[in-house]
Amino acid sequence: MAEQRRDTGDGRGAGERGAGRPREAEAEALERAWGDLVATARRTVSDGLVVGTSGNVSVRVGDTVLVTPTGVPYDRLRPEDVCGVSLDGRRVLGSLVPTSELPMHLAVYRATDARAVVHTHAVHATAVSTLVTELPLVHYMSAALGGPVRVAPYATYGTAELAENTLRALRDRTACLLQNHGTLAHGATLDQAYDRTAQLEWMCRVWLTASSVPGLTPTLLTEDQVTRAGERLKGYGQP
């Protein structure tokens, strides 16, 4: 028996009428996400977390990863400059070349439930990455990042080795330092990834400031104290 199509009153069957909606919705979601990504990238500059085109930002929409293109100042990015790749790195949107740090971003998406990633060359965090292998527990907000923040061993930017080092440092964490390089944080949204980036930079600044006082050593928290703070942070904010 031939399948019958329900008349929708506009001369099209129900299947024809709704066929374009998922694609339209996806296109709208990608457009909104690109606008949010550009705004976040510009914020990293205005807040002093990057200089020029250093650092990069990405956001995942379904199986598409939108990412800042390489070498393009963020204040020049336009809606038509959208740059998108698949999870295996194939370019699926736009004509601009993606950031050189694409392997690191994609590694995070494949290994975690991240929906957004922010990478910066923040001054204080980068300085700390040259001094220690783990950010000392100078403040309980380490708990908001999953615990003591590790430093990923140095590797050349844009390489698979750097991506692997980053994933190890991120185990059970939402942010890490990259030795002699900068920071990486991820989250469920661009706002959350950015907030974690800013929080990490602030903690690094606090530790460097306290450590610079001659003759005094900063008091540090224990991991147990940070864990207890983390339990309280779960209920922080409005319901």
GROMACS .gro file of C-alpha atoms in nm:
model
  239
    1MET     CA    1   0.000   0.000   0.000
    2ALA     CA    2   0.141   0.337  -0.098
    3GLU     CA    3   0.222   0.573   0.191
    4GLN     CA    4  -0.020   0.861   0.214
    5ARG     CA    5   0.096   1.214   0.290
    6ARG     CA    6  -0.110   1.432   0.520
    7ASP     CA    7  -0.216   1.752   0.347
    8THR     CA    8  -0.086   2.054   0.535
    9GLY     CA    9  -0.308   2.302   0.357
   10ASP     CA   10  -0.023   2.467   0.169
   11GLY     CA   11   0.013   2.213  -0.109
   12ARG     CA   12   0.297   2.023   0.065
   13GLY     CA   13   0.296   1.698   0.256
   14ALA     CA   14   0.390   1.694   0.623
   15GLY     CA   15   0.726   1.537   0.541
   16GLU     CA   16   0.813   1.805   0.286
   17ARG     CA   17   0.701   2.088   0.510
   18GLY     CA   18   0.918   1.986   0.804
   19ALA     CA   19   1.222   1.860   0.616
   20GLY     CA   20   1.415   2.184   0.634
   21ARG     CA   21   1.349   2.266   0.998
   22PRO     CA   22   1.629   2.063   1.161
   23ARG     CA   23   1.881   2.215   0.922
   24GLU     CA   24   1.746   2.564   0.979
   25ALA     CA   25   1.761   2.515   1.356
   26GLU     CA   26   2.118   2.388   1.332
   27ALA     CA   27   2.220   2.684   1.115
   28GLU     CA   28   2.067   2.924   1.367
   29ALA     CA   29   2.246   2.749   1.655
   30LEU     CA   30   2.578   2.771   1.472
   31GLU     CA   31   2.522   3.139   1.397
   32ARG     CA   32   2.449   3.217   1.762
   33ALA     CA   33   2.745   3.010   1.879
   34TRP     CA   34   2.981   3.188   1.640
   35GLY     CA   35   2.866   3.525   1.771
   36ASP     CA   36   2.925   3.411   2.129
   37LEU     CA   37   3.266   3.270   2.036
   38VAL     CA   38   3.378   3.597   1.877
   39ALA     CA   39   3.257   3.792   2.182
   40THR     CA   40   3.450   3.561   2.414
   41ALA     CA   41   3.766   3.583   2.202
   42ARG     CA   42   3.748   3.962   2.209
   43ARG     CA   43   3.699   3.952   2.584
   44THR     CA   44   4.026   3.762   2.629
   45VAL     CA   45   4.200   4.059   2.466
   46SER     CA   46   4.012   4.335   2.650
   47ASP     CA   47   4.069   4.159   2.985
   48GLY     CA   48   4.442   4.125   2.916
   49LEU     CA   49   4.452   3.745   2.895
   50VAL     CA   50   4.602   3.744   2.547
   51VAL     CA   51   4.802   3.981   2.328
   52GLY     CA   52   4.725   4.014   1.959
   53THR     CA   53   4.614   3.680   1.814
   54SER     CA   54   4.769   3.461   2.081
   55GLY     CA   55   4.536   3.214   2.247
   56ASN     CA   56   4.222   3.070   2.090
   57VAL     CA   57   3.860   2.984   2.164
   58SER     CA   58   3.628   2.707   2.049
   59VAL     CA   59   3.272   2.588   2.107
   60ARG     CA   60   3.103   2.262   2.015
   61VAL     CA   61   2.760   2.256   1.849
   62GLY     CA   62   2.654   1.897   1.791
   63ASP     CA   63   2.941   1.732   1.607
   64THR     CA   64   3.075   2.062   1.473
   65VAL     CA   65   3.349   2.256   1.651
   66LEU     CA   66   3.360   2.629   1.582
   67VAL     CA   67   3.707   2.768   1.643
   68THR     CA   68   3.894   3.095   1.601
   69PRO     CA   69   4.096   3.105   1.278
   70THR     CA   70   4.473   3.138   1.287
   71GLY     CA   71   4.636   3.479   1.262
   72VAL     CA   72   4.318   3.688   1.241
   73PRO     CA   73   4.272   3.970   1.498
   74TYR     CA   74   3.953   3.906   1.690
   75ASP     CA   75   3.817   4.256   1.632
   76ARG     CA   76   3.816   4.184   1.258
   77LEU     CA   77   3.611   3.864   1.275
   78ARG     CA   78   3.273   3.889   1.102
   79PRO     CA   79   2.975   3.652   1.079
   80GLU     CA   80   3.091   3.534   0.736
   81ASP     CA   81   3.432   3.441   0.881
   82VAL     CA   82   3.284   3.141   1.064
   83CYS     CA   83   3.537   2.860   1.093
   84GLY     CA   84   3.413   2.510   1.173
   85VAL     CA   85   3.558   2.160   1.174
   86SER     CA   86   3.438   1.809   1.248
   87LEU     CA   87   3.564   1.620   1.552
   88ASP     CA   88   3.828   1.456   1.333
   89GLY     CA   89   3.953   1.794   1.212
   90ARG     CA   90   3.795   1.815   0.865
   91ARG     CA   91   3.693   2.168   0.774
   92VAL     CA   92   3.313   2.181   0.735
   93LEU     CA   93   3.239   2.554   0.758
   94GLY     CA   94   3.414   2.857   0.614
   95SER     CA   95   3.735   2.905   0.419
   96LEU     CA   96   3.971   3.036   0.687
   97VAL     CA   97   4.242   2.811   0.831
   98PRO     CA   98   4.162   2.705   1.193
   99THR     CA   99   4.388   2.788   1.485
  100SER     CA  100   4.719   2.602   1.498
  101GLU     CA  101   4.611   2.468   1.838
  102LEU     CA  102   4.323   2.275   1.683
  103PRO     CA  103   4.469   1.934   1.788
  104MET     CA  104   4.455   2.040   2.154
  105HIS     CA  105   4.096   2.163   2.131
  106LEU     CA  106   3.975   1.851   1.952
  107ALA     CA  107   4.155   1.623   2.198
  108VAL     CA  108   3.964   1.787   2.484
  109TYR     CA  109   3.629   1.746   2.307
  110ARG     CA  110   3.695   1.382   2.226
  111ALA     CA  111   3.807   1.296   2.580
  112THR     CA  112   3.566   1.501   2.794
  113ASP     CA  113   3.210   1.631   2.797
  114ALA     CA  114   3.335   1.985   2.726
  115ARG     CA  115   3.122   2.211   2.508
  116ALA     CA  116   3.363   2.506   2.509
  117VAL     CA  117   3.739   2.556   2.540
  118VAL     CA  118   3.939   2.873   2.611
  119HIS     CA  119   4.317   2.885   2.570
  120THR     CA  120   4.515   3.195   2.671
  121HIS     CA  121   4.867   3.323   2.728
  122ALA     CA  122   4.768   3.500   3.050
  123VAL     CA  123   5.070   3.669   3.210
  124HIS     CA  124   5.053   3.547   3.571
  125ALA     CA  125   4.945   3.194   3.482
  126THR     CA  126   5.221   3.164   3.223
  127ALA     CA  127   5.475   3.289   3.478
  128VAL     CA  128   5.359   3.029   3.731
  129SER     CA  129   5.386   2.756   3.466
  130THR     CA  130   5.761   2.821   3.450
  131LEU     CA  131   5.810   2.782   3.825
  132VAL     CA  132   5.615   2.479   3.950
  133THR     CA  133   5.459   2.153   3.834
  134GLU     CA  134   5.133   2.229   4.016
  135LEU     CA  135   4.979   2.556   4.128
  136PRO     CA  136   5.019   2.571   4.507
  137LEU     CA  137   4.688   2.562   4.696
  138VAL     CA  138   4.681   2.929   4.779
  139HIS     CA  139   4.301   2.957   4.754
  140TYR     CA  140   3.999   2.731   4.791
  141MET     CA  141   3.872   2.823   4.440
  142SER     CA  142   4.106   2.550   4.317
  143ALA     CA  143   3.810   2.328   4.407
  144ALA     CA  144   3.604   2.494   4.133
  145LEU     CA  145   3.854   2.357   3.882
  146GLY     CA  146   3.846   2.005   4.022
  147GLY     CA  147   4.138   2.031   4.265
  148PRO     CA  148   4.507   2.125   4.251
  149VAL     CA  149   4.579   2.269   3.906
  150ARG     CA  150   4.849   2.073   3.725
  151VAL     CA  151   5.108   2.201   3.478
  152ALA     CA  152   5.125   2.012   3.148
  153PRO     CA  153   5.489   1.951   3.046
  154TYR     CA  154   5.614   2.169   2.764
  155ALA     CA  155   5.570   2.061   2.403
  156THR     CA  156   5.578   2.255   2.077
  157TYR     CA  157   5.251   2.437   2.013
  158GLY     CA  158   5.004   2.277   1.777
  159THR     CA  159   5.144   1.926   1.818
  160ALA     CA  160   4.987   1.596   1.916
  161GLU     CA  161   5.240   1.581   2.202
  162LEU     CA  162   5.106   1.901   2.351
  163ALA     CA  163   4.750   1.771   2.316
  164GLU     CA  164   4.845   1.450   2.499
  165ASN     CA  165   5.025   1.639   2.776
  166THR     CA  166   4.724   1.864   2.818
  167LEU     CA  167   4.482   1.573   2.853
  168ARG     CA  168   4.697   1.417   3.125
  169ALA     CA  169   4.704   1.744   3.317
  170LEU     CA  170   4.327   1.778   3.278
  171ARG     CA  171   4.246   1.438   3.425
  172ASP     CA  172   3.959   1.503   3.672
  173ARG     CA  173   4.013   1.876   3.621
  174THR     CA  174   3.851   2.151   3.414
  175ALA     CA  175   4.164   2.364   3.374
  176CYS     CA  176   4.540   2.333   3.361
  177LEU     CA  177   4.855   2.533   3.303
  178LEU     CA  178   5.074   2.471   2.999
  179GLN     CA  179   5.444   2.495   3.085
  180ASN     CA  180   5.610   2.805   2.937
  181HIS     CA  181   5.295   2.860   2.734
  182GLY     CA  182   4.968   2.954   2.907
  183THR     CA  183   4.635   2.812   3.020
  184LEU     CA  184   4.352   2.592   2.901
  185ALA     CA  185   4.007   2.566   3.056
  186HIS     CA  186   3.690   2.398   2.940
  187GLY     CA  187   3.326   2.405   3.043
  188ALA     CA  188   2.966   2.337   2.953
  189THR     CA  189   2.939   2.688   2.805
  190LEU     CA  190   3.171   2.959   2.677
  191ASP     CA  191   3.092   3.169   2.985
  192GLN     CA  192   3.189   2.885   3.217
  193ALA     CA  193   3.512   2.811   3.030
  194TYR     CA  194   3.600   3.181   3.035
  195ASP     CA  195   3.517   3.221   3.405
  196ARG     CA  196   3.743   2.926   3.488
  197THR     CA  197   4.021   3.082   3.283
  198ALA     CA  198   3.986   3.412   3.467
  199GLN     CA  199   3.972   3.237   3.806
  200LEU     CA  200   4.292   3.047   3.728
  201GLU     CA  201   4.473   3.363   3.624
  202TRP     CA  202   4.360   3.534   3.945
  203MET     CA  203   4.485   3.249   4.166
  204CYS     CA  204   4.820   3.253   3.989
  205ARG     CA  205   4.844   3.627   4.049
  206VAL     CA  206   4.762   3.581   4.418
  207TRP     CA  207   5.033   3.317   4.460
  208LEU     CA  208   5.296   3.521   4.276
  209THR     CA  209   5.208   3.831   4.481
  210ALA     CA  210   5.224   3.647   4.814
  211SER     CA  211   5.545   3.468   4.716
  212SER     CA  212   5.718   3.795   4.631
  213VAL     CA  213   5.717   3.926   4.990
  214PRO     CA  214   6.077   3.892   5.122
  215GLY     CA  215   6.121   3.664   5.422
  216LEU     CA  216   5.767   3.528   5.416
  217THR     CA  217   5.614   3.212   5.269
  218PRO     CA  218   5.247   3.194   5.168
  219THR     CA  219   5.021   2.980   5.385
  220LEU     CA  220   4.876   2.700   5.173
  221LEU     CA  221   4.559   2.498   5.211
  222THR     CA  222   4.554   2.121   5.237
  223GLU     CA  223   4.384   1.908   4.973
  224ASP     CA  224   4.128   1.809   5.235
  225GLN     CA  225   4.043   2.175   5.300
  226VAL     CA  226   4.002   2.235   4.927
  227THR     CA  227   3.783   1.926   4.895
  228ARG     CA  228   3.555   2.049   5.174
  229ALA     CA  229   3.530   2.389   5.006
  230GLY     CA  230   3.440   2.212   4.684
  231GLU     CA  231   3.146   2.043   4.851
  232ARG     CA  232   3.014   2.380   4.964
  233LEU     CA  233   3.068   2.532   4.619
  234LYS     CA  234   2.829   2.275   4.470
  235GLY     CA  235   2.544   2.463   4.634
  236TYR     CA  236   2.675   2.811   4.551
  237GLY     CA  237   2.453   3.058   4.365
  238GLN     CA  238   2.082   3.076   4.297
  239PRO     CA  239   1.877   2.755   4.254
   0.00000   0.00000   0.00000
